[in-house]
Amino acid sequence: MPEPGALRLERAFRAAGRPLFVPYVMGGYPDLDASRRHARILARHADIIELGVPFSDPLADGPTIQAAGQQALDGGTRPWDVLRIAGDLRDGPPVVVMTYFNTVIAHGAEQFLNEAAGNGVAGIIVPDLPVDEAAEVREVAQGVGVALVALAAPTTDDARMAEIGLSAEGFVYLVAVTGVTGGQMALDDRLRALVERARRHIKVPLVVGFGVRTPEQARQIGDIADGVVIASEIIRRIGDAPDADAADAAVEAFGNAIAGALRT
Amino acid sequence: MSVAKRFGPYGGRYVPETVIGALDELTEAYDRYRDDPGFRDELGALLGNYVGRPTPLYRAGRLEEAWGLDRGLWLKREDLCHTGAHKINNALGQVLLARRMGKQRIIAETGAGQHGVATATASALVGLGCRVYMGRTDMRRQRLNVIRMRMLGAEVTPVDSGSGTLKDATSEAIRDWVTNVDTTHYIIGSAVGPAPYPEIVAAFQSVIGNEARAQMLAETGGLPGTVVACVGGGSNAIGIFRAFLDDAAVALVGVEAGGEGPSGRHGASLALGRPGVLHGSYSYLLQDPDGQVAEAHSVSAGLDYPGVGPEHSHLRDTGRVSYVNATDEAALSAFLECSRREGIIPALESAHALAHVRDGAAGLAGPGPVLVCLSGRGDKDVDQAGAALGIDASA
């Protein structure tokens, strides 16, 4: 068996020696080929790639990711198509797949996770699978060497932080704001306190996301956390581009800018 | 006592981490207040003097005659509740909980608009701000309820995603809740959603069955042979079924939206779906092989939902309740028959239950009388039903 995903993820943090850049690509948006290209472009700048498998009713996502996911589904994107994008990135940074619980269980969690593992996926993030519902899926995931990456939120109390910390593997995705993706985060005392509180209970690296938009914000988050997820902003830039070449160029420029900000 | 999280394998809390704390808080508040004398007195007084409970049990003699129901047909008249449907029973209970939890703002989703109106009403009554999410399609077909909600001071926010119906409104309400969870209580209108909602909604609606069971005993000297209710998310159905679950001789029948019929679009999650997760709970669900949630269809906005409450999924699997369906066409004709033979214009949702009684009368198990939950009145449906039936106001 190849090296378990949790170890690959943890090694990525140790190897970098700086905060990690974790960009998000929605598989199938604006179409499957374009998303594969964008993932390859970002792989040159990223430390971990977060790859979205579209779901019809994404409760944790704001309008930008909702619309991108719907476009992907309207274009006929299936989960297996997206997992194959991960397979194409085997030589690049580790891939974590982000999707919703019903996608994971629709054909049985075993099948989804086997396919993921077969495509070299290091971890999965399931935002509607809180820690107290996750035991069964975690066991299946561990069986095939895929880390189940947990989320923690500003409203997570100390007892739950500890519970999350106990089973955490790879890293923990810390939600910066009380809200859905694509909003506006601010690096304030509240967020600093949240990161400090999470660190007291969680020993794996902490990656912060939800509402990060600019290189400057990424750099600030990098000062307090181990990594930064940027999702909606990348999708927005792809959507704003007049054609496919411009979208590729926008992804390249933005990936380069964020990676640069995290290296300084 | 604890508050049920699962019904057999169904239910659970499949929601973003952000709202887990609020679900815990709601569970604690409900557990603390449900038997609290002050809470019970306040809710009881409102149900009596404000809602008009107990609602009557009425024998529908002319429908009995038309449909050959010698055994008797009784209607539990939830259509006579203040605001026009059973939804107010739950909205009042939850708004009183919200006030005790110190929440300043109420949000809700609505399909037919009855839950939205009930929540807007309850919020006005206690002086809390209220926002209701409603699919654009539903705003059009239940226009009158949109106006009522706005008159009651609620903000009605249109939802354009998906098919612009109840599923999409529910998703949007949950996103609002995820964002404003510190100040806001989300009043779910059906027995769906993450725990503890299915249990709380069922408990607040069980007043329907508790009254109806006692009324049947008083009126007929016995229990009904069959109890029939429509099922979208399933709140009126679970509200009337719960009182009869231990009465093994009483057949329980839930009627889902058959929509366009066997080969067309429908809302029959229990008959034709398979278990999956939508809106926080594991339950029967209309979905494609990859788990993408399918669009439901029903002439009645309140049944136009691809999911169903988790307790119904369990009752389906155990066989305690039979789930059948009635088409749009059957519901519309039952709607008209009830109007013309009884002088009662039923909600299109409730008309599904009546349609099953009419069309399935021969197959109704048990010899005793039939009890139907007439969950709401049809004033909200006059535009749509009138158009479908060719009835308008022109001279």
XYZ file of C-alpha atoms in Angstrom:
659
model
C 0.000 0.000 0.000
C 1.252 3.524 -0.776
C 2.021 5.912 2.068
C -1.206 6.797 3.941
C -2.724 10.161 3.045
C -2.468 11.496 6.595
C 1.306 11.038 6.543
C 1.660 12.606 3.105
C -0.318 15.619 4.290
C 1.621 16.012 7.517
C 4.886 15.696 5.599
C 3.802 18.505 3.262
C 3.564 20.841 6.270
C 6.929 19.793 7.684
C 8.671 19.998 4.322
C 7.455 23.497 3.504
C 8.631 25.247 6.660
C 6.178 28.056 5.876
C 2.392 28.393 5.694
C 0.860 26.241 2.975
C -1.180 27.453 0.030
C -4.294 25.326 -0.452
C -6.243 26.468 -3.532
C -9.619 25.011 -4.409
C -10.689 23.738 -7.811
C -14.298 22.779 -8.512
C -14.167 19.663 -10.661
C -16.178 20.232 -13.828
C -16.226 24.026 -13.595
C -16.457 25.673 -16.036
C -16.038 22.274 -17.726
C -14.088 19.140 -16.961
C -11.080 19.866 -19.173
C -10.752 23.416 -17.907
C -10.873 22.295 -14.285
C -8.165 19.701 -15.006
C -6.006 22.448 -16.571
C -6.622 24.817 -13.657
C -5.670 22.097 -11.201
C -2.404 21.490 -13.085
C -1.616 25.204 -13.177
C -2.296 25.589 -9.479
C -0.285 22.446 -8.679
C 2.843 24.406 -9.645
C 2.175 26.934 -6.877
C 0.183 24.974 -4.325
C 1.246 22.788 -1.421
C -2.051 20.909 -1.257
C -4.872 20.978 -3.837
C -8.466 20.966 -2.601
C -10.597 19.387 -5.304
C -14.358 19.896 -5.140
C -16.774 17.175 -6.226
C -19.998 19.013 -7.060
C -23.166 18.298 -5.050
C -26.671 19.547 -5.782
C -27.327 21.021 -2.322
C -24.091 22.355 -0.821
C -25.210 23.723 2.567
C -21.853 25.140 3.613
C -21.271 27.047 0.393
C -22.162 30.584 -0.622
C -23.481 31.619 -4.038
C -20.137 31.448 -5.913
C -19.363 27.799 -5.193
C -23.040 26.838 -5.423
C -23.262 28.257 -8.944
C -19.964 26.662 -9.999
C -21.107 23.283 -8.702
C -24.432 23.592 -10.475
C -22.675 24.454 -13.735
C -20.466 21.392 -13.299
C -23.505 19.176 -12.715
C -25.377 20.713 -15.635
C -22.347 19.811 -17.768
C -22.720 16.178 -16.736
C -19.812 15.980 -14.279
C -19.824 12.792 -12.216
C -17.814 12.100 -9.061
C -15.550 9.639 -10.856
C -14.592 12.258 -13.455
C -13.388 14.540 -10.689
C -11.509 11.801 -8.865
C -9.632 11.104 -12.105
C -8.388 14.714 -12.056
C -6.730 13.782 -8.773
C -5.213 10.781 -10.539
C -3.635 13.164 -13.075
C -1.957 15.096 -10.258
C -0.119 12.167 -8.690
C 3.283 13.767 -9.288
C 2.161 17.054 -7.778
C 1.142 18.138 -4.293
C -1.266 15.966 -2.257
C -4.946 16.258 -3.184
C -7.813 16.465 -0.692
C -11.293 16.015 -2.081
C -14.077 18.219 -0.767
C -17.635 16.982 -1.129
C -20.851 16.406 0.804
C -21.874 13.317 2.705
C -24.562 12.152 0.300
C -22.023 12.025 -2.523
C -19.782 9.844 -0.366
C -22.501 7.336 0.536
C -24.551 7.290 -2.681
C -22.715 4.228 -4.050
C -21.525 3.202 -0.589
C -18.668 4.896 1.262
C -16.394 1.954 0.396
C -16.739 2.531 -3.330
C -16.213 6.293 -3.125
C -13.176 5.976 -0.892
C -11.698 3.130 -2.903
C -11.968 5.223 -6.049
C -10.430 8.164 -4.213
C -7.561 6.079 -2.900
C -7.064 4.534 -6.326
C -6.590 8.024 -7.730
C -4.031 8.918 -5.093
C -6.303 11.183 -3.033
C -4.696 11.934 0.336
C -7.756 13.130 2.237
C -11.424 14.041 2.086
C -13.254 16.978 3.605
C -16.972 16.492 4.224
C -18.434 19.689 5.661
C -21.789 18.147 6.609
C -20.209 15.259 8.480
C -19.438 16.585 11.977
C -17.081 14.647 14.232
C -19.831 12.868 16.175
C -21.313 11.357 12.988
C -17.997 10.493 11.359
C -16.758 7.295 13.039
C -18.034 4.856 10.415
C -16.696 6.776 7.433
C -13.387 7.445 9.184
C -12.864 3.744 9.627
C -13.520 3.066 5.943
C -11.247 5.943 4.946
C -8.426 4.793 7.200
C -8.748 1.313 5.736
C -7.790 2.655 2.317
C -5.270 5.241 3.509
C -7.392 8.363 3.003
C -7.424 10.931 5.822
C -10.811 12.269 6.925
C -9.992 15.948 7.430
C -12.178 17.508 10.137
C -13.542 21.039 10.271
C -13.721 23.282 13.323
C -15.656 26.542 13.545
C -15.782 29.674 15.718
C -18.832 28.168 17.446
C -17.032 24.902 18.292
C -16.667 24.796 22.071
C -13.602 23.529 23.920
C -15.028 20.071 24.531
C -15.697 19.558 20.823
C -12.312 21.039 19.876
C -10.782 18.353 22.076
C -12.933 15.668 20.450
C -11.905 16.891 17.002
C -8.285 16.986 18.101
C -8.413 13.372 19.295
C -9.377 11.930 15.918
C -7.758 14.552 13.655
C -5.450 13.394 10.910
C -3.610 15.263 8.172
C -4.757 18.704 9.217
C -7.835 20.447 10.572
C -9.746 22.939 8.438
C -10.546 25.892 10.657
C -13.515 27.907 9.417
C -12.568 31.579 9.882
C -16.069 33.002 10.020
C -19.478 31.984 11.246
C -20.977 31.591 7.807
C -20.747 29.973 4.415
C -17.919 30.084 1.869
C -17.251 33.188 -0.169
C -17.942 35.825 2.475
C -15.474 38.321 3.904
C -13.127 37.313 6.677
C -11.144 39.778 8.727
C -7.993 39.040 10.665
C -9.104 40.389 14.018
C -8.656 39.486 17.667
C -11.532 37.055 17.441
C -9.829 35.025 14.717
C -6.483 35.145 16.542
C -8.196 33.880 19.688
C -9.926 31.128 17.707
C -6.640 29.876 16.274
C -5.013 29.949 19.724
C -7.930 28.083 21.247
C -7.877 25.472 18.472
C -4.127 24.967 18.973
C -4.646 24.109 22.627
C -6.774 21.110 21.624
C -5.589 20.122 18.166
C -2.048 18.923 17.538
C -2.169 18.492 13.750
C -1.612 21.559 11.503
C -4.401 24.152 11.217
C -5.485 25.444 7.843
C -7.759 28.499 7.780
C -10.342 29.185 5.095
C -13.734 30.821 4.289
C -13.579 34.377 3.003
C -9.847 34.729 2.182
C -9.541 36.776 -1.024
C -6.250 38.638 -1.368
C -2.491 37.931 -1.149
C -2.348 40.325 1.803
C -5.046 38.400 3.670
C -3.282 35.130 2.862
C -0.017 36.491 4.264
C -1.772 37.635 7.459
C -3.440 34.253 7.927
C -0.079 32.644 7.264
C 1.309 34.515 10.280
C -1.051 32.708 12.646
C -1.975 29.434 10.908
C -0.221 26.603 9.077
C -2.024 27.105 5.804
C -4.639 29.070 3.879
C -7.504 27.810 1.708
C -8.699 30.051 -1.106
C -11.750 28.885 -3.015
C -14.520 31.284 -4.040
C -12.054 33.986 -5.132
C -10.413 31.613 -7.617
C -13.797 30.609 -9.022
C -14.792 34.262 -9.286
C -11.659 35.042 -11.301
C -12.282 32.098 -13.620
C -15.871 33.228 -14.080
C -14.846 36.802 -14.825
C -12.358 35.795 -17.532
C -13.594 36.457 -21.095
C -12.326 33.129 -22.486
C -10.510 29.915 -21.562
C -7.004 31.297 -22.181
C -7.712 34.336 -20.028
C -9.066 32.058 -17.300
C -5.889 29.961 -17.386
C -3.809 33.128 -17.211
C -5.876 34.476 -14.321
C -5.446 31.227 -12.384
C -1.686 31.286 -13.042
C -1.323 34.918 -11.969
C -3.421 34.514 -8.831
C -1.730 31.256 -7.809
C 1.649 32.882 -8.271
C 0.647 35.937 -6.242
C -0.693 33.942 -3.293
C 2.277 31.569 -3.266
C 4.595 34.586 -3.346
C 2.794 36.238 -0.442
C 3.160 33.091 1.672
C 6.902 32.827 0.948
C 7.780 36.297 2.175
C -35.278 12.167 29.553
C -33.372 12.657 26.365
C -34.458 13.969 22.992
C -34.507 11.456 20.114
C -31.649 11.864 17.601
C -32.498 8.882 15.456
C -35.508 6.814 14.474
C -34.059 3.415 13.712
C -31.127 4.221 11.419
C -32.692 7.490 10.230
C -32.093 11.048 11.401
C -28.798 12.293 12.815
C -27.113 15.671 12.493
C -25.438 16.007 9.087
C -24.843 19.741 9.166
C -21.868 22.101 9.136
C -19.905 22.203 12.377
C -20.892 25.865 12.808
C -24.474 25.039 13.849
C -23.788 21.995 16.018
C -23.566 24.210 19.108
C -26.950 25.727 18.308
C -28.478 22.262 17.894
C -27.100 21.320 21.305
C -28.507 24.525 22.761
C -31.927 23.856 21.218
C -31.881 20.273 22.477
C -31.138 21.464 25.999
C -33.776 24.200 25.874
C -36.409 21.814 24.578
C -35.538 19.157 27.135
C -35.718 21.733 29.898
C -38.952 23.445 28.915
C -41.119 20.730 27.392
C -42.456 19.708 30.812
C -41.938 23.071 32.483
C -45.316 24.229 33.876
C -44.733 27.853 32.857
C -43.912 26.901 29.283
C -46.776 24.433 29.027
C -49.269 26.945 30.431
C -48.155 29.683 28.057
C -48.294 27.413 25.010
C -51.536 25.798 26.140
C -53.232 29.172 26.602
C -52.134 30.299 23.140
C -53.273 27.056 21.515
C -56.669 27.556 23.160
C -57.345 31.257 22.864
C -55.222 32.207 19.877
C -55.158 29.140 17.617
C -58.653 27.962 18.512
C -57.832 24.479 19.803
C -59.128 21.920 20.196
C -60.039 21.910 16.521
C -63.331 20.188 15.713
C -63.743 16.607 14.601
C -66.324 16.706 11.829
C -68.252 13.874 10.191
C -68.275 14.419 6.426
C -71.628 12.815 5.696
C -72.023 13.929 2.094
C -68.581 12.632 1.113
C -69.385 9.355 2.900
C -72.464 9.078 0.755
C -70.697 9.977 -2.480
C -67.777 7.651 -1.834
C -69.806 4.784 -0.350
C -68.063 4.988 3.020
C -70.652 3.396 5.290
C -68.044 3.000 7.971
C -67.882 6.781 8.449
C -65.513 9.559 7.365
C -64.250 11.997 9.985
C -62.163 15.081 9.332
C -59.800 16.517 11.918
C -60.278 20.184 11.135
C -56.757 21.658 11.289
C -57.962 23.958 8.514
C -59.797 25.857 11.239
C -56.599 26.731 13.103
C -55.693 30.406 13.175
C -53.675 31.121 9.982
C -55.344 28.196 8.219
C -53.238 25.120 8.853
C -51.613 22.940 11.503
C -48.275 24.744 11.009
C -49.118 27.257 13.749
C -48.942 24.510 16.441
C -45.221 24.111 15.836
C -44.432 27.755 15.053
C -45.844 28.929 18.393
C -44.059 26.225 20.354
C -40.725 27.033 18.730
C -41.078 30.792 18.992
C -41.684 30.436 22.732
C -38.537 28.319 22.949
C -36.600 30.902 20.914
C -37.617 33.658 23.317
C -36.482 31.589 26.290
C -33.144 31.002 24.525
C -32.733 34.770 24.146
C -32.765 34.748 20.334
C -33.611 38.061 18.662
C -34.393 36.892 15.189
C -36.466 34.131 13.592
C -35.946 32.559 10.187
C -37.985 29.939 8.378
C -38.366 28.217 5.035
C -41.725 27.763 3.411
C -43.192 25.869 0.482
C -46.933 26.429 0.358
C -46.471 29.470 2.549
C -48.490 28.074 5.461
C -45.431 27.561 7.640
C -44.133 30.958 6.592
C -47.415 32.609 7.543
C -47.518 30.696 10.833
C -43.946 31.729 11.664
C -44.560 35.351 10.653
C -47.654 35.310 12.866
C -45.902 33.796 15.870
C -42.977 36.217 15.464
C -45.335 39.202 15.333
C -47.071 37.925 18.431
C -43.901 37.876 20.523
C -42.199 40.821 18.810
C -39.289 39.066 17.103
C -37.967 39.970 13.639
C -38.712 37.336 11.028
C -37.314 36.406 7.625
C -38.875 33.682 5.484
C -37.086 31.998 2.566
C -39.373 30.928 -0.256
C -38.628 29.526 -3.702
C -39.444 31.855 -6.578
C -41.749 29.245 -8.148
C -43.656 28.878 -4.894
C -43.936 32.660 -4.441
C -45.774 32.733 -7.726
C -48.135 29.846 -7.057
C -48.820 30.804 -3.418
C -48.926 34.546 -4.014
C -51.580 35.215 -1.385
C -49.426 33.787 1.376
C -46.502 35.988 0.292
C -48.694 39.030 0.762
C -49.930 37.756 4.124
C -46.370 37.247 5.400
C -45.379 40.753 4.336
C -48.496 42.197 5.989
C -47.457 40.420 9.173
C -44.116 42.219 9.070
C -41.923 39.369 7.847
C -39.293 39.801 5.153
C -39.876 37.262 2.389
C -36.668 36.438 0.518
C -37.023 34.770 -2.891
C -34.775 31.799 -3.634
C -33.772 31.234 -7.251
C -31.442 28.273 -6.954
C -32.505 24.804 -8.105
C -36.171 24.610 -9.004
C -37.129 27.523 -6.755
C -39.184 25.328 -4.433
C -39.155 24.078 -0.846
C -35.847 22.197 -1.073
C -34.017 25.302 -2.233
C -35.727 27.528 0.341
C -34.667 25.119 3.079
C -31.040 25.118 1.909
C -31.011 28.907 1.902
C -32.555 29.111 5.376
C -29.860 26.759 6.683
C -27.159 28.982 5.110
C -28.652 32.018 6.837
C -28.645 30.089 10.098
C -25.009 29.040 9.635
C -24.169 32.739 9.207
C -26.313 34.246 12.005
C -26.497 31.379 14.440
C -25.637 33.464 17.512
C -28.700 35.687 17.256
C -31.113 33.604 15.233
C -33.440 30.683 15.795
C -34.384 28.647 12.743
C -37.960 27.381 12.910
C -38.140 24.368 10.616
C -41.713 23.809 9.499
C -41.765 20.096 8.945
C -40.573 17.040 10.819
C -37.308 17.121 8.866
C -33.816 18.544 9.374
C -31.068 17.652 11.831
C -31.863 16.366 15.317
C -33.540 17.609 17.462
C -35.895 19.214 14.900
C -37.815 16.105 13.766
C -38.584 15.230 17.385
C -39.502 18.789 18.392
C -41.796 19.340 15.419
C -43.474 15.954 15.921
C -43.971 16.674 19.621
C -45.539 20.105 19.007
C -47.778 18.607 16.291
C -48.828 15.585 18.332
C -51.589 17.731 19.812
C -53.480 16.883 16.587
C -53.561 13.150 17.237
C -54.023 13.454 20.981
C -57.155 15.518 20.439
C -58.429 13.435 17.541
C -58.050 10.143 19.403
C -60.045 11.436 22.383
C -62.639 12.998 20.063
C -63.099 9.760 18.117
C -63.597 7.858 21.366
C -66.131 10.417 22.542
C -68.022 10.603 19.242
C -67.985 6.989 18.103
C -67.188 5.067 21.261
C -64.145 3.543 19.600
C -60.960 4.143 17.653
C -60.858 4.760 13.911
C -60.101 1.820 11.641
C -57.800 3.896 9.476
C -56.044 7.235 9.885
C -54.988 9.018 6.682
C -52.747 12.075 6.289
C -50.745 13.674 3.494
C -46.938 13.507 3.679
C -44.514 16.066 2.291
C -41.937 16.450 5.042
C -44.606 14.812 7.150
C -45.445 17.088 10.083
C -49.240 16.827 10.071
C -48.968 13.101 9.452
C -46.593 12.416 12.318
C -48.698 14.771 14.446
C -51.808 12.660 13.995
C -50.085 9.226 13.729
C -48.165 9.365 16.992
C -51.293 9.060 19.149
C -52.247 5.836 17.335
C -48.863 4.097 16.968
C -49.567 1.755 19.891
C -53.111 0.993 18.730
C -52.213 -2.029 16.636
C -55.697 -2.330 15.163
C -55.616 1.170 13.707
C -54.211 1.259 10.167
C -52.077 4.324 9.439
C -51.721 5.592 5.869
C -49.472 8.397 4.636
C -50.235 9.848 1.204
C -47.340 11.303 -0.770
C -47.489 13.430 -3.890
C -47.895 11.187 -6.918
C -47.484 14.238 -9.152
C -47.888 13.444 -12.835
C -48.342 9.735 -12.190
C -46.152 6.617 -12.401
C -44.144 7.685 -15.465
C -43.819 11.379 -14.660
C -42.412 13.660 -12.012
C -43.575 13.245 -8.415
C -42.731 13.804 -4.738
C -43.006 10.227 -3.485
C -39.752 9.919 -1.528
C -40.849 6.942 0.557
C -42.317 4.965 -2.330
C -39.691 5.672 -4.961
C -36.613 7.133 -3.253
C -33.744 5.512 -1.384
C -32.043 6.581 1.836
C -29.617 9.483 1.688
C -28.768 12.760 3.398
C -30.482 16.063 2.684
C -30.895 19.037 5.024
C -29.162 17.385 7.930
C -30.821 14.024 8.269
C -30.563 10.536 6.835
C -33.905 9.561 5.361
C -35.603 8.423 2.154
C -34.722 10.801 -0.645
C -35.327 11.306 -4.358
C -31.844 11.274 -5.872
C -29.873 10.111 -8.867
C -27.368 7.227 -8.662
C -24.547 9.641 -7.667
C -26.576 11.115 -4.808
C -27.514 14.371 -6.532
C -30.870 15.352 -5.092
C -33.666 15.162 -7.671
C -36.294 17.809 -8.190
C -39.653 16.777 -6.846
C -42.924 17.765 -8.433
C -46.386 18.264 -7.042
C -49.328 20.523 -7.798
C -49.203 21.310 -4.077
C -46.186 23.346 -3.025
C -46.263 21.828 0.452
C -45.669 18.299 -0.874
C -43.132 19.378 -3.499
C -40.101 18.139 -1.564
C -37.640 15.350 -2.436
C -37.023 14.338 1.189
C -39.188 13.235 4.099
C -38.916 13.243 7.885
C -36.706 10.476 9.336
C -39.427 9.091 11.608
C -41.550 8.350 8.538
C -38.629 6.463 6.992
C -38.455 4.312 10.084
C -42.238 3.770 10.162
C -42.075 2.758 6.504
C -39.374 0.182 7.136
C -41.111 -1.263 10.204
C -44.351 -1.438 8.250
C -46.352 0.341 10.945
C -47.447 2.966 8.433
C -48.357 2.300 4.781
C -47.215 4.999 2.383
C -49.163 5.431 -0.834
C -49.522 8.312 -3.250
C -52.140 10.358 -5.053
C -51.615 12.158 -8.355
C -52.074 15.872 -9.002
C -55.200 15.062 -10.957
C -56.721 12.910 -8.216
C -55.956 15.572 -5.620
C -57.534 18.330 -7.712
C -60.760 16.398 -8.202
C -60.921 15.533 -4.486
C -60.310 19.218 -3.752
C -63.382 20.110 -5.805
C -65.537 17.317 -4.401
C -64.775 18.299 -0.815
C -65.564 21.922 -1.648
C -68.894 21.132 -3.311
C -70.158 18.356 -1.089
C -69.036 19.636 2.297
C -68.598 23.350 1.789
C -64.970 22.964 2.890
C -62.232 24.120 0.506
C -59.261 21.989 1.594
C -55.594 22.745 1.031
C -54.272 20.937 -2.058
C -51.938 19.063 0.291
C -54.826 17.735 2.386
C -56.757 16.944 -0.809
C -54.159 14.200 -1.468
C -55.309 12.423 1.689
C -58.946 12.774 0.622
C -58.135 11.478 -2.868
C -56.650 8.332 -1.392
C -59.715 7.764 0.773
C -61.922 8.106 -2.283
C -59.838 6.033 -4.686
C -58.554 3.503 -2.205
C -61.740 3.089 -0.162
C -62.131 -0.553 -1.105
C -58.625 -1.351 0.077
C -58.751 0.485 3.399
C -57.859 -2.033 6.074
C -60.005 -2.540 9.150
C -63.732 -2.126 9.498
C -63.769 1.055 11.606
C -64.337 4.639 10.546
C -61.804 6.604 8.518
C -60.124 9.606 10.125
C -58.461 12.121 7.806
C -56.203 14.925 8.926
C -57.520 17.932 7.031
C -54.240 19.721 7.594
C -55.130 23.079 6.086
C -57.595 25.132 4.155
C -57.407 25.933 0.489
C -57.744 29.714 0.392
C -54.065 29.909 -0.598
C -54.731 27.560 -3.522
C -57.591 29.359 -5.250
C -55.403 30.892 -7.990
C -53.666 27.679 -8.877
C -56.550 25.258 -8.411
C -58.881 27.664 -10.209
C -56.530 27.754 -13.195
C -56.170 23.964 -13.218
C -59.909 23.404 -12.898
C -60.978 26.160 -15.281
C -62.670 28.261 -12.620
C -62.095 32.018 -12.672
C -63.755 35.263 -11.692
C -64.697 36.558 -15.121
C -68.343 37.399 -15.759
